[in-house]
PDB file of C-alpha atoms and ligand atoms in Angstrom:
ATOM      1  CA  MET A 290     -17.423 -27.781  -4.728  1.00 49.00           C
ATOM      2  CA  ASP A 291     -15.273 -25.998  -7.344  1.00 56.00           C
ATOM      3  CA  LEU A 292     -12.041 -24.141  -7.423  1.00 57.00           C
ATOM      4  CA  PHE A 293     -13.195 -20.660  -7.505  1.00 56.00           C
ATOM      5  CA  SER A 294     -15.477 -21.384  -4.453  1.00 60.00           C
ATOM      6  CA  CYS A 295     -12.696 -21.783  -2.448  1.00 77.00           C
ATOM      7  CA  LEU A 296     -11.286 -18.959  -3.303  1.00 89.00           C
ATOM      8  CA  SER A 297     -11.684 -15.128  -1.339  1.00 94.00           C
ATOM      9  CA  PRO A 298     -14.484 -12.843  -2.759  1.00 94.00           C
ATOM     10  CA  PHE A 299     -12.074 -10.304  -1.441  1.00 97.00           C
ATOM     11  CA  VAL A 300      -8.899  -9.711  -3.641  1.00 98.00           C
ATOM     12  CA  PHE A 301      -6.202  -7.290  -3.958  1.00 98.00           C
ATOM     13  CA  CYS A 302      -4.130  -6.827  -6.760  1.00 97.00           C
ATOM     14  CA  SER A 303      -0.926  -3.955  -7.385  1.00 98.00           C
ATOM     15  CA  PHE A 304      -0.355  -2.228 -10.690  1.00 97.00           C
ATOM     16  CA  ALA A 305       2.580  -0.602  -9.772  1.00 98.00           C
ATOM     17  CA  SER A 306       4.477  -0.434  -6.192  1.00 98.00           C
ATOM     18  CA  GLY A 307       7.542   1.618  -5.643  1.00 96.00           C
ATOM     19  CA  SER A 308       9.082   5.086  -5.406  1.00 90.00           C
ATOM     20  CA  SER A 309       8.670   5.554  -9.189  1.00 91.00           C
ATOM     21  CA  GLY A 310       4.827   4.836  -8.860  1.00 97.00           C
ATOM     22  CA  ASN A 311       1.748   3.284  -6.569  1.00 98.00           C
ATOM     23  CA  CYS A 312      -1.616   2.027  -6.986  1.00 98.00           C
ATOM     24  CA  TYR A 313      -3.061  -0.910  -6.160  1.00 98.00           C
ATOM     25  CA  TYR A 314      -6.429  -2.473  -6.542  1.00 98.00           C
ATOM     26  CA  VAL A 315      -9.174  -3.633  -3.333  1.00 98.00           C
ATOM     27  CA  GLY A 316     -12.332  -5.286  -3.404  1.00 98.00           C
ATOM     28  CA  LYS A 317     -14.589  -7.573  -5.053  1.00 96.00           C
ATOM     29  CA  GLN A 318     -13.640  -9.063  -8.369  1.00 93.00           C
ATOM     30  CA  ASP A 319     -16.151  -6.948 -10.335  1.00 94.00           C
ATOM     31  CA  GLU A 320     -16.015  -3.805  -8.087  1.00 97.00           C
ATOM     32  CA  GLY A 321     -13.763  -1.915  -5.300  1.00 98.00           C
ATOM     33  CA  LEU A 322     -11.267   0.405  -4.953  1.00 98.00           C
ATOM     34  CA  LEU A 323      -8.469   1.787  -6.194  1.00 98.00           C
ATOM     35  CA  VAL A 324      -5.840   2.998  -2.963  1.00 98.00           C
ATOM     36  CA  ASP A 325      -3.871   5.926  -5.021  1.00 98.00           C
ATOM     37  CA  ALA A 326      -3.104   6.648  -8.339  1.00 98.00           C
ATOM     38  CA  GLY A 327       0.504   7.287  -9.013  1.00 97.00           C
ATOM     39  CA  VAL A 328       1.348   6.116 -12.250  1.00 97.00           C
ATOM     40  CA  ASN A 329      -0.043   7.421 -15.922  1.00 95.00           C
ATOM     41  CA  ALA A 330      -3.448   6.234 -16.025  1.00 96.00           C
ATOM     42  CA  LYS A 331      -3.334   4.171 -18.580  1.00 96.00           C
ATOM     43  CA  GLN A 332      -0.396   2.123 -16.834  1.00 96.00           C
ATOM     44  CA  ILE A 333      -3.508   1.585 -14.147  1.00 97.00           C
ATOM     45  CA  VAL A 334      -6.290   1.052 -16.669  1.00 97.00           C
ATOM     46  CA  THR A 335      -3.907  -1.609 -18.407  1.00 96.00           C
ATOM     47  CA  GLY A 336      -3.820  -3.145 -14.918  1.00 96.00           C
ATOM     48  CA  LEU A 337      -7.926  -3.660 -14.657  1.00 97.00           C
ATOM     49  CA  VAL A 338      -8.334  -5.038 -17.962  1.00 97.00           C
ATOM     50  CA  LYS A 339      -5.102  -7.598 -16.791  1.00 95.00           C
ATOM     51  CA  ASN A 340      -8.028  -8.777 -14.414  1.00 95.00           C
ATOM     52  CA  ASP A 341     -11.357  -7.961 -16.275  1.00 96.00           C
ATOM     53  CA  LEU A 342     -12.277  -4.739 -14.444  1.00 97.00           C
ATOM     54  CA  SER A 343     -12.204  -1.253 -16.134  1.00 96.00           C
ATOM     55  CA  MET A 344     -12.782   1.820 -14.314  1.00 97.00           C
ATOM     56  CA  LYS A 345     -16.961   1.293 -14.371  1.00 96.00           C
ATOM     57  CA  ASN A 346     -15.841  -1.327 -11.692  1.00 98.00           C
ATOM     58  CA  ILE A 347     -14.043   1.379  -9.309  1.00 98.00           C
ATOM     59  CA  LYS A 348     -15.919   2.986  -6.684  1.00 98.00           C
ATOM     60  CA  ALA A 349     -13.551   4.996  -5.593  1.00 98.00           C
ATOM     61  CA  ILE A 350     -10.545   5.960  -5.155  1.00 98.00           C
ATOM     62  CA  LEU A 351      -8.494   6.349  -1.926  1.00 98.00           C
ATOM     63  CA  ILE A 352      -5.520   8.395  -1.497  1.00 98.00           C
ATOM     64  CA  THR A 353      -2.841   7.779   1.300  1.00 98.00           C
ATOM     65  CA  HIS A 354      -0.909  11.431   0.875  1.00 98.00           C
ATOM     66  CA  ASP A 355      -0.057  14.373  -1.625  1.00 97.00           C
ATOM     67  CA  HIS A 356       3.673  13.223  -2.935  1.00 97.00           C
ATOM     68  CA  ILE A 357       3.515  12.288  -6.717  1.00 96.00           C
ATOM     69  CA  ASP A 358       4.424   8.725  -7.103  1.00 97.00           C
ATOM     70  CA  HIS A 359       0.628   8.789  -5.242  1.00 98.00           C
ATOM     71  CA  VAL A 360      -1.323  11.163  -6.929  1.00 98.00           C
ATOM     72  CA  LYS A 361      -0.258  11.343 -10.821  1.00 97.00           C
ATOM     73  CA  GLY A 362      -2.342   9.574 -12.448  1.00 97.00           C
ATOM     74  CA  LEU A 363      -5.332  10.224 -10.638  1.00 97.00           C
ATOM     75  CA  GLU A 364      -6.379  14.092 -12.914  1.00 97.00           C
ATOM     76  CA  VAL A 365      -6.507  11.458 -16.101  1.00 96.00           C
ATOM     77  CA  LEU A 366      -8.150   8.711 -14.767  1.00 96.00           C
ATOM     78  CA  THR A 367     -11.065  10.683 -13.248  1.00 96.00           C
ATOM     79  CA  LYS A 368     -11.520  12.684 -16.191  1.00 93.00           C
ATOM     80  CA  ASN A 369     -13.191  10.283 -18.148  1.00 85.00           C
ATOM     81  CA  THR A 370     -14.478   8.440 -15.203  1.00 92.00           C
ATOM     82  CA  PRO A 371     -15.487  10.659 -12.606  1.00 95.00           C
ATOM     83  CA  VAL A 372     -14.693   8.677  -9.299  1.00 97.00           C
ATOM     84  CA  PRO A 373     -15.103   9.992  -5.782  1.00 98.00           C
ATOM     85  CA  ILE A 374     -11.600  10.462  -4.489  1.00 98.00           C
ATOM     86  CA  TYR A 375     -11.347  10.290  -0.624  1.00 98.00           C
ATOM     87  CA  ALA A 376      -8.445  11.343   0.987  1.00 98.00           C
ATOM     88  CA  HIS A 377      -7.044  13.058   4.580  1.00 98.00           C
ATOM     89  CA  SER A 378      -8.147  17.123   4.411  1.00 97.00           C
ATOM     90  CA  ASP A 379      -4.951  17.825   5.279  1.00 98.00           C
ATOM     91  CA  CYS A 380      -3.836  15.389   1.824  1.00 98.00           C
ATOM     92  CA  LEU A 381      -6.593  17.101   0.267  1.00 97.00           C
ATOM     93  CA  GLN A 382      -5.190  20.984   1.417  1.00 96.00           C
ATOM     94  CA  GLY A 383      -1.857  19.810  -0.394  1.00 96.00           C
ATOM     95  CA  LEU A 384      -3.430  18.455  -3.222  1.00 96.00           C
ATOM     96  CA  ALA A 385      -5.228  21.796  -3.638  1.00 94.00           C
ATOM     97  CA  GLU A 386      -2.151  23.477  -3.501  1.00 94.00           C
ATOM     98  CA  GLY A 387       0.172  21.516  -6.357  1.00 92.00           C
ATOM     99  CA  ASN A 388      -0.422  21.193  -9.713  1.00 91.00           C
ATOM    100  CA  ALA A 389      -0.876  17.414 -10.432  1.00 92.00           C
ATOM    101  CA  THR A 390      -4.639  17.283  -9.646  1.00 93.00           C
ATOM    102  CA  LYS A 391      -6.030  20.927 -10.326  1.00 93.00           C
ATOM    103  CA  LYS A 392      -8.199  20.496 -12.998  1.00 94.00           C
ATOM    104  CA  ILE A 393     -10.449  17.759 -11.173  1.00 96.00           C
ATOM    105  CA  ASP A 394     -14.098  18.835 -10.348  1.00 94.00           C
ATOM    106  CA  SER A 395     -13.815  19.661  -6.425  1.00 94.00           C
ATOM    107  CA  GLU A 396     -17.009  17.588  -6.307  1.00 96.00           C
ATOM    108  CA  LEU A 397     -15.125  14.541  -6.283  1.00 97.00           C
ATOM    109  CA  PHE A 398     -13.370  15.323  -3.358  1.00 97.00           C
ATOM    110  CA  HIS A 399     -14.392  14.347  -0.209  1.00 98.00           C
ATOM    111  CA  GLU A 400     -12.933  14.032   3.239  1.00 98.00           C
ATOM    112  CA  ILE A 401     -12.070  11.186   5.395  1.00 97.00           C
ATOM    113  CA  GLU A 402     -11.678  11.085   9.009  1.00 96.00           C
ATOM    114  CA  PRO A 403      -8.787   9.115  10.805  1.00 97.00           C
ATOM    115  CA  MET A 404     -10.154   6.138  12.779  1.00 97.00           C
ATOM    116  CA  GLN A 405     -13.458   6.196  11.700  1.00 97.00           C
ATOM    117  CA  PRO A 406     -14.296   3.799   9.950  1.00 98.00           C
ATOM    118  CA  PHE A 407     -16.636   3.866   6.688  1.00 98.00           C
ATOM    119  CA  GLU A 408     -18.588   1.894   3.725  1.00 98.00           C
ATOM    120  CA  ILE A 409     -18.057   1.643   0.299  1.00 97.00           C
ATOM    121  CA  CYS A 410     -18.882  -1.790  -1.685  1.00 96.00           C
ATOM    122  CA  GLY A 411     -20.054  -3.369   1.221  1.00 97.00           C
ATOM    123  CA  ILE A 412     -16.136  -3.201   2.469  1.00 98.00           C
ATOM    124  CA  THR A 413     -15.224  -1.514   5.776  1.00 98.00           C
ATOM    125  CA  ILE A 414     -12.311   0.732   5.673  1.00 98.00           C
ATOM    126  CA  GLU A 415     -10.563   2.581   8.359  1.00 98.00           C
ATOM    127  CA  ALA A 416      -7.847   5.105   7.211  1.00 98.00           C
ATOM    128  CA  PHE A 417      -5.330   5.546  10.145  1.00 98.00           C
ATOM    129  CA  PRO A 418      -2.246   8.237  10.430  1.00 98.00           C
ATOM    130  CA  VAL A 419       1.237   7.380   9.797  1.00 98.00           C
ATOM    131  CA  MET A 420       5.066   9.262  10.457  1.00 97.00           C
ATOM    132  CA  HIS A 421       5.867  10.772   6.792  1.00 97.00           C
ATOM    133  CA  ASP A 422       6.915  14.002   5.448  1.00 96.00           C
ATOM    134  CA  GLY A 423       3.583  13.613   2.896  1.00 96.00           C
ATOM    135  CA  ARG A 424       0.067  15.472   3.570  1.00 96.00           C
ATOM    136  CA  GLY A 425      -2.225  13.754   5.489  1.00 97.00           C
ATOM    137  CA  ALA A 426      -0.637  11.135   5.538  1.00 98.00           C
ATOM    138  CA  VAL A 427      -2.422   7.650   5.938  1.00 98.00           C
ATOM    139  CA  GLY A 428      -2.772   3.679   5.825  1.00 98.00           C
ATOM    140  CA  TYR A 429      -5.797   1.786   5.230  1.00 98.00           C
ATOM    141  CA  HIS A 430      -7.396  -1.402   6.942  1.00 98.00           C
ATOM    142  CA  PHE A 431     -10.222  -3.259   5.313  1.00 98.00           C
ATOM    143  CA  ASN A 432     -12.787  -5.739   6.360  1.00 98.00           C
ATOM    144  CA  TYR A 433     -14.950  -7.774   4.435  1.00 98.00           C
ATOM    145  CA  GLU A 434     -16.719 -10.018   5.621  1.00 97.00           C
ATOM    146  CA  GLY A 435     -13.961 -10.952   8.281  1.00 97.00           C
ATOM    147  CA  HIS A 436     -11.505 -11.049   5.397  1.00 97.00           C
ATOM    148  CA  THR A 437      -8.534  -8.226   6.358  1.00 98.00           C
ATOM    149  CA  LEU A 438      -5.958  -6.980   4.953  1.00 98.00           C
ATOM    150  CA  THR A 439      -3.894  -3.441   6.043  1.00 98.00           C
ATOM    151  CA  ILE A 440      -2.383  -1.165   3.961  1.00 98.00           C
ATOM    152  CA  ALA A 441       1.175   0.487   5.190  1.00 98.00           C
ATOM    153  CA  THR A 442       3.083   2.303   3.214  1.00 98.00           C
ATOM    154  CA  ASP A 443       5.617   5.771   2.989  1.00 98.00           C
ATOM    155  CA  ILE A 444       5.974   5.317   7.004  1.00 97.00           C
ATOM    156  CA  GLY A 445       9.516   6.740   8.355  1.00 96.00           C
ATOM    157  CA  MET A 446       8.691   5.108  11.722  1.00 95.00           C
ATOM    158  CA  LEU A 447       6.385   2.257  13.657  1.00 95.00           C
ATOM    159  CA  ASP A 448       4.292   4.023  16.113  1.00 95.00           C
ATOM    160  CA  LYS A 449       1.685   2.180  18.572  1.00 95.00           C
ATOM    161  CA  VAL A 450      -1.083   3.037  15.878  1.00 96.00           C
ATOM    162  CA  VAL A 451       0.218   1.294  12.672  1.00 96.00           C
ATOM    163  CA  LYS A 452       1.169  -1.344  14.790  1.00 95.00           C
ATOM    164  CA  GLU A 453      -2.388  -2.363  15.855  1.00 96.00           C
ATOM    165  CA  GLN A 454      -3.450  -1.964  12.778  1.00 97.00           C
ATOM    166  CA  ILE A 455      -1.142  -4.275  11.170  1.00 96.00           C
ATOM    167  CA  ARG A 456      -2.005  -6.217  13.999  1.00 95.00           C
ATOM    168  CA  LYS A 457      -5.538  -7.080  13.084  1.00 95.00           C
ATOM    169  CA  ALA A 458      -4.828  -8.113   9.469  1.00 97.00           C
ATOM    170  CA  ASP A 459      -4.433 -11.617   8.005  1.00 97.00           C
ATOM    171  CA  ASN A 460      -3.143 -10.075   4.757  1.00 98.00           C
ATOM    172  CA  LEU A 461      -0.619  -7.082   5.170  1.00 98.00           C
ATOM    173  CA  VAL A 462       0.790  -4.574   2.467  1.00 98.00           C
ATOM    174  CA  ILE A 463       3.894  -3.062   3.976  1.00 98.00           C
ATOM    175  CA  GLU A 464       6.830  -0.606   3.127  1.00 98.00           C
ATOM    176  CA  ALA A 465       9.879  -2.549   2.490  1.00 98.00           C
ATOM    177  CA  ASN A 466      11.325   0.667   1.036  1.00 98.00           C
ATOM    178  CA  TYR A 467      15.477   0.423   1.291  1.00 98.00           C
ATOM    179  CA  ASP A 468      18.728  -1.677   2.600  1.00 98.00           C
ATOM    180  CA  VAL A 469      20.372   0.159   4.782  1.00 97.00           C
ATOM    181  CA  GLU A 470      23.705  -1.069   3.670  1.00 97.00           C
ATOM    182  CA  MET A 471      22.537   0.166  -0.020  1.00 97.00           C
ATOM    183  CA  LEU A 472      21.096   3.705   1.139  1.00 96.00           C
ATOM    184  CA  GLU A 473      24.858   4.428   3.035  1.00 96.00           C
ATOM    185  CA  LYS A 474      26.924   3.467   0.115  1.00 96.00           C
ATOM    186  CA  GLY A 475      25.025   4.522  -2.232  1.00 95.00           C
ATOM    187  CA  SER A 476      24.978   8.376  -4.304  1.00 94.00           C
ATOM    188  CA  TYR A 477      21.983   9.861  -3.067  1.00 95.00           C
ATOM    189  CA  PRO A 478      22.577  12.750  -1.007  1.00 95.00           C
ATOM    190  CA  TYR A 479      23.504  12.927   2.244  1.00 96.00           C
ATOM    191  CA  ILE A 480      20.351  15.134   3.188  1.00 96.00           C
ATOM    192  CA  LEU A 481      18.091  12.703   0.722  1.00 95.00           C
ATOM    193  CA  LYS A 482      19.361   9.642   2.654  1.00 96.00           C
ATOM    194  CA  GLN A 483      18.919  11.398   6.106  1.00 96.00           C
ATOM    195  CA  ARG A 484      14.967  12.190   4.890  1.00 95.00           C
ATOM    196  CA  ILE A 485      14.693   8.868   3.691  1.00 96.00           C
ATOM    197  CA  ALA A 486      16.018   7.195   6.894  1.00 96.00           C
ATOM    198  CA  GLY A 487      14.479   9.824   9.212  1.00 95.00           C
ATOM    199  CA  PRO A 488      11.372   9.346  11.165  1.00 95.00           C
ATOM    200  CA  PHE A 489       8.826  11.100   8.353  1.00 97.00           C
ATOM    201  CA  GLY A 490      10.775   8.812   5.686  1.00 97.00           C
ATOM    202  CA  HIS A 491      10.678   5.501   4.524  1.00 98.00           C
ATOM    203  CA  LEU A 492      10.974   2.181   6.617  1.00 98.00           C
ATOM    204  CA  SER A 493      13.893  -0.128   5.716  1.00 98.00           C
ATOM    205  CA  ASN A 494      13.760  -4.034   4.886  1.00 98.00           C
ATOM    206  CA  GLU A 495      15.161  -4.481   8.326  1.00 98.00           C
ATOM    207  CA  GLU A 496      12.750  -2.260  10.559  1.00 97.00           C
ATOM    208  CA  SER A 497       9.546  -3.644   8.479  1.00 98.00           C
ATOM    209  CA  ALA A 498      10.734  -7.067   8.726  1.00 98.00           C
ATOM    210  CA  ARG A 499      11.805  -6.964  12.177  1.00 97.00           C
ATOM    211  CA  PHE A 500       8.104  -6.210  12.917  1.00 96.00           C
ATOM    212  CA  VAL A 501       6.573  -8.349  10.419  1.00 97.00           C
ATOM    213  CA  ALA A 502       8.452 -11.379  11.772  1.00 96.00           C
ATOM    214  CA  GLU A 503       7.296  -9.961  15.604  1.00 95.00           C
ATOM    215  CA  VAL A 504       3.387 -10.102  15.164  1.00 94.00           C
ATOM    216  CA  TYR A 505       3.606 -13.127  12.381  1.00 96.00           C
ATOM    217  CA  HIS A 506       0.791 -15.398  12.915  1.00 93.00           C
ATOM    218  CA  SER A 507       0.005 -18.670  10.917  1.00 92.00           C
ATOM    219  CA  GLY A 508      -3.331 -17.219  10.442  1.00 93.00           C
ATOM    220  CA  MET A 509      -1.709 -14.616   7.463  1.00 96.00           C
ATOM    221  CA  LYS A 510      -2.290 -15.556   4.583  1.00 97.00           C
ATOM    222  CA  ASN A 511      -0.603 -12.736   2.651  1.00 98.00           C
ATOM    223  CA  ILE A 512       2.481 -10.914   3.381  1.00 98.00           C
ATOM    224  CA  MET A 513       3.312  -8.311   0.579  1.00 98.00           C
ATOM    225  CA  LEU A 514       6.672  -5.728   0.304  1.00 98.00           C
ATOM    226  CA  CYS A 515       5.932  -2.942  -1.162  1.00 98.00           C
ATOM    227  CA  HIS A 516       7.199   0.492  -2.492  1.00 98.00           C
ATOM    228  CA  LEU A 517      10.996  -0.808  -2.902  1.00 97.00           C
ATOM    229  CA  SER A 518      13.509   1.929  -3.588  1.00 96.00           C
ATOM    230  CA  GLU A 519      14.743   1.274  -7.411  1.00 94.00           C
ATOM    231  CA  ASN A 520      18.216   2.787  -6.530  1.00 95.00           C
ATOM    232  CA  ASN A 521      18.461   1.524  -2.465  1.00 97.00           C
ATOM    233  CA  ASN A 522      17.259  -1.459  -2.683  1.00 97.00           C
ATOM    234  CA  THR A 523      16.703  -4.908  -4.553  1.00 97.00           C
ATOM    235  CA  PRO A 524      13.547  -7.584  -3.853  1.00 98.00           C
ATOM    236  CA  GLU A 525      16.074 -10.331  -3.040  1.00 98.00           C
ATOM    237  CA  ARG A 526      17.283  -8.204  -0.137  1.00 98.00           C
ATOM    238  CA  ALA A 527      14.282  -7.263   1.511  1.00 98.00           C
ATOM    239  CA  MET A 528      12.772 -11.193   1.134  1.00 98.00           C
ATOM    240  CA  GLN A 529      16.373 -12.030   2.995  1.00 98.00           C
ATOM    241  CA  CYS A 530      15.868  -9.659   5.560  1.00 98.00           C
ATOM    242  CA  LEU A 531      12.462 -11.060   6.413  1.00 98.00           C
ATOM    243  CA  TYR A 532      13.795 -14.320   6.396  1.00 98.00           C
ATOM    244  CA  GLN A 533      16.517 -13.641   8.455  1.00 98.00           C
ATOM    245  CA  GLN A 534      13.969 -12.219  10.689  1.00 98.00           C
ATOM    246  CA  PHE A 535      12.006 -15.016  10.933  1.00 97.00           C
ATOM    247  CA  HIS A 536      14.860 -17.105  11.464  1.00 97.00           C
ATOM    248  CA  LYS A 537      16.202 -15.023  14.376  1.00 97.00           C
ATOM    249  CA  LYS A 538      12.798 -14.981  16.431  1.00 95.00           C
ATOM    250  CA  HIS A 539      12.037 -18.870  15.640  1.00 96.00           C
ATOM    251  CA  VAL A 540       9.384 -17.916  13.222  1.00 95.00           C
ATOM    252  CA  ARG A 541       8.656 -20.872  10.660  1.00 95.00           C
ATOM    253  CA  PRO A 542       5.901 -19.621   8.158  1.00 95.00           C
ATOM    254  CA  ASP A 543       3.272 -21.455   7.042  1.00 94.00           C
ATOM    255  CA  VAL A 544       2.452 -23.012   3.930  1.00 93.00           C
ATOM    256  CA  ASN A 545      -0.601 -21.423   3.241  1.00 93.00           C
ATOM    257  CA  THR A 546       1.377 -17.908   4.094  1.00 96.00           C
ATOM    258  CA  SER A 547       2.386 -16.239   0.806  1.00 97.00           C
ATOM    259  CA  ILE A 548       5.350 -13.534   1.138  1.00 98.00           C
ATOM    260  CA  PHE A 549       6.636 -11.866  -2.058  1.00 98.00           C
ATOM    261  CA  PRO A 550       7.868  -8.602  -3.026  1.00 98.00           C
ATOM    262  CA  LEU A 551       5.172  -6.252  -5.064  1.00 98.00           C
ATOM    263  CA  PRO A 552       6.912  -5.845  -8.818  1.00 97.00           C
ATOM    264  CA  ARG A 553       7.976  -2.060  -9.037  1.00 95.00           C
ATOM    265  CA  HIS A 554       6.461  -2.001 -12.296  1.00 95.00           C
ATOM    266  CA  LYS A 555       4.567  -4.611 -13.700  1.00 94.00           C
ATOM    267  CA  SER A 556       0.527  -4.836 -12.859  1.00 95.00           C
ATOM    268  CA  THR A 557      -0.134  -8.704 -10.254  1.00 96.00           C
ATOM    269  CA  GLY A 558      -3.530 -10.759 -10.569  1.00 95.00           C
ATOM    270  CA  PHE A 559      -5.575 -11.262  -7.887  1.00 96.00           C
ATOM    271  CA  VAL A 560      -4.159 -11.971  -5.075  1.00 97.00           C
ATOM    272  CA  TYR A 561      -7.482 -13.712  -2.415  1.00 97.00           C
ATOM    273  CA  LEU A 562      -7.866 -12.538   0.604  1.00 97.00           C
TER     274      LEU A 562
HETATM  275 ZN1  LIG B1522       5.769   6.772  -1.995  1.00 94.01          ZN
HETATM  276 ZN1  LIG B1523       5.598   9.462   0.072  1.00 94.01          ZN
END
């Protein structure tokens, strides 16, 4: 058996992650989906090309919610390559009322029902509702031939539904948006600080680390911290916080579990799920 046949057929890559834009690829090595398109189309296409992919390999775009850092590139991206776009009906309504996706042919938009699994490219996809102040905000759970991934981003609070979706995944992309101290001492206006830390804002390093340490099991292959704030966090602080929580709960991550923050602006190579 050569090295490549040992690798999982289900892959993930990130083209951008953070408050300035988000876009991920989830799928096989030759076809799959984008989750969000929150940076300019050129950056997304460059990220695809880096992994020997192009928009021709993209069979659908799943949207988490209507905030601009998740939909900014959607219009240009689908102009030359019309790809079906899936989102919660409230998110679609939000997009219809805004300007960012005005020129997109309405026939490309498809409504998804949370907790109703559907299939694209043989990948089972389940959207689940999350507490956030974007319209129709959802996370996604994926299952391809038993390889599982949950993407949980832009979440004010980890409720029962989200926790369940995280527990059933062997691969996790979870928000670690801000360091509590940096946010408190930072220059953001009080009202914005309240919004970020509130139940419909974002997850702090500590909130997400505490839960990851609680649900961690040695079968977990990848834990990726996402949507790090540019002003209120650093990758080092996010990672340090996670290891502190592991230590507190006497958890020793297995050597086969990769744990890393997703870069804010750079694209990654394939992460094998
Ligand atoms: Zn966001
Ligand atoms: Zn958001």
